Amino acid sequence: MMASTTSATAAAAAFGATAKPRGSSSALCSRVTAGGRRRSGVVRCDAGVEAQAQAVAKAASIAALEQFKISADRYMKERSSIAVIGLSVHTAPVEMREKLAVAEELWPRAIQELTGLNHIEEAAVLSTCNRMEIYVVALSWNRGIREVVDWMSKKSGIPASELREHLFMLRDSDATRHLFEVSAGLDSLVLGEGQILAQVKQVVRSGQNSGGLGKNIDRMFKDAITAGKRVRSETNISSGAVSVSSAAVELALMKLPKTEALSARMLLIGAGKMGKLVIKHLIAKGCKKVVVVNRSVERVDAIREEMKDIEIVYRPLSDMYEAAAEADVVFTSTASETPLFTKEHTETLPPISDTIGGVRLFVDISVPRNVSACVSEVGSARVYNVDDLKEVVEANKEDRLRKAMEAQTIITQELKRFEAWRDSLETVPTIKKLRSYADRIRASELEKCLQKIGEDNLNKKMRRAIEELSMGIVNKLLHGPLQHLRCDGSDSRTLDETLENMHALNRMFSLDTEKAIIEQKIKAKVEKTQN
């Protein structure tokens, strides 16, 4: 939910440097105690030592995977788990969420790092101003979760023990249901808001462009999009619903004197998607003028062309503080990794007229935050961030909660459809191996038969008839077993019954399907780590 006014280069640099404090020299490494506190002393990084450490870590990773391969039998008893590990506006404050935020252009890189972990097969990242969630398919539930939490800790600089106090972890159907509810707007701060569906779509689009999403995660997100669309079209959950941007406008007007609210001087910093929605809702409230500070004028011109009912004044980024000095309300919605306004900046701004309330309002809907919390220490300023919007959304939440109950029926239907698809994947390897086994026998026996008859005694029509006969016999014999491997929700057979049939066929024909699959996955992981 963050506007994209910060360059991708700056964001990439920030993402790559999350393990070190802002402002530190790249040539220095702070010593960190076991408890996470930094000592005052610093030591120089030695390239040779660092390379040696990387080699040791790589060797340890390969050793761990080899050990995993030795104990593969233990992991064949359960299939890979779908999991979501994350935090949201419901579980963690913005101070923590902003440290974990991953810019959209860095999602492919994050996916690459996550799937490089020993026990993670597939991954996706959903990072917005209200949530940071990682969806994975894990070879081992406990080890996979531990690796993801450690990854999050490393990237954010937050100790894993502190992270766990705010993280939620859901598995398989619970994880899938959660994503469907997120896509439908049921888990949003603003219940029923529509922008989250666009963000879920962007996860799929980003994954397709980078080739990062695996089969299970890709299908789950696509089904989540279907669920989100159905909930919005088949229920009234979106009617009267507000967005984060509209809630921000509502909050600002609530804090201004009623008689002067529409005459207040409005400033918007950042003309991305969220910023554009702020302007839209200012128009709806009757505002006639807004100053927009943005890196480029083209985006502002496009908004001005679309929205004719308000005067939009463009100011370049270099004029930001000058524009803030002339504003009563400052909305911020950029992707900046560092605060745009600090206490020192705010103290230099001129006072606000008493008719407007005597205080300058900063409404910050960015994550990471654009306005430092210490700005609130300035007597002539008040700061509100996304966590403060709860005051606004509670007003019409009760009515939409009733509508959310209707949406759960649709969620359950789509969840059942996804689980039937995933269950059907369990038997696909056995079906393929059984058919391959039967075809090898058929081909071998057919060749013996043709040799006995003699090529000279057969014309093309006779040969084709014999081949079709052999295929027909095999298909007839396989029809019954393959029917009992179906698990697509089209009959009353349970997954347990189907898996029991699958195990029986594996034993009878010595297919060793499960062992082959797990060894193939582990081999791929080992080779990836070695490279």
XYZ file of N, CA and C in Angstrom, residues 2-11 105 268-275 292-296 299-300 317 320 332-337 340 366 370:
111
model
N 2.082 1.167 -0.447
C 2.988 2.283 -0.373
C 3.172 2.884 -1.754
N 3.217 4.208 -1.815
C 3.466 4.865 -3.077
C 4.904 4.649 -3.474
N 5.150 4.661 -4.771
C 6.485 4.313 -5.241
C 7.220 5.540 -5.752
N 7.531 6.487 -4.888
C 8.249 7.676 -5.304
C 9.725 7.576 -5.029
N 10.136 6.597 -4.204
C 11.554 6.393 -3.962
C 12.109 5.501 -5.048
N 13.303 5.785 -5.505
C 13.885 5.004 -6.602
C 14.128 3.580 -6.187
N 14.069 2.682 -7.180
C 14.315 1.263 -6.905
C 15.732 1.051 -6.415
N 16.650 1.873 -6.890
C 18.042 1.734 -6.465
C 18.197 1.991 -4.984
N 17.554 3.063 -4.522
C 17.648 3.390 -3.100
C 17.008 2.313 -2.254
N 15.866 1.813 -2.734
C 15.186 0.750 -1.986
C 16.033 -0.504 -1.934
N 9.644 -4.084 -5.796
C 10.663 -4.457 -6.783
C 11.678 -5.448 -6.216
N -0.012 17.072 -0.045
C 0.204 15.637 -0.227
C 1.622 15.409 -0.731
N 2.365 14.556 -0.055
C 3.721 14.215 -0.493
C 3.701 12.771 -0.991
N 3.885 12.622 -2.298
C 3.832 11.299 -2.919
C 2.577 11.145 -3.757
N 2.741 10.940 -5.052
C 1.593 10.846 -5.962
C 1.432 9.441 -6.522
N 1.706 8.435 -5.692
C 1.497 7.055 -6.105
C 0.037 6.658 -5.973
N -0.232 5.354 -5.907
C -1.607 4.867 -5.840
C -2.330 5.384 -4.605
N -1.650 5.300 -3.438
C -2.278 5.754 -2.198
C -2.498 7.264 -2.212
N -1.507 7.989 -2.727
C -1.635 9.438 -2.805
C -2.779 9.858 -3.709
N 0.673 19.128 -4.293
C 1.255 17.789 -4.379
C 2.758 17.914 -4.618
N 3.529 17.334 -3.711
C 4.980 17.262 -3.873
C 5.315 15.858 -4.377
N 6.036 15.807 -5.483
C 6.391 14.507 -6.048
C 7.710 14.627 -6.787
N 8.373 13.485 -6.951
C 9.675 13.482 -7.628
C 9.552 13.941 -9.081
N 8.488 13.502 -9.759
C 8.310 13.868 -11.170
C 6.963 14.535 -11.365
N 3.492 12.236 -13.284
C 2.448 11.529 -12.544
C 1.372 12.504 -12.034
N 1.820 13.662 -11.581
C 0.878 14.680 -11.084
C 0.016 15.194 -12.232
N 10.257 17.865 -5.381
C 10.702 17.322 -4.099
C 11.613 18.287 -3.354
N 9.874 20.541 -0.786
C 9.011 19.852 0.180
C 8.846 20.626 1.490
N 1.456 12.115 3.954
C 2.676 11.543 3.371
C 2.401 10.116 2.924
N 2.821 9.815 1.693
C 2.593 8.487 1.128
C 3.677 8.186 0.107
N 4.885 7.933 0.600
C 5.996 7.602 -0.290
C 6.644 6.299 0.164
N 7.544 5.795 -0.643
C 8.254 4.560 -0.319
C 9.642 4.836 0.254
N 9.841 6.028 0.772
C 11.146 6.387 1.338
C 11.502 5.457 2.491
N 12.739 5.013 2.520
C 13.209 4.129 3.584
C 13.576 4.913 4.850
N 11.049 11.514 6.205
C 11.142 12.789 5.489
C 11.073 13.963 6.459
N 2.386 5.793 5.231
C 3.485 5.043 4.626
C 4.077 4.045 5.616
N 7.088 7.893 6.979
C 7.734 9.078 6.423
C 7.933 10.171 7.460
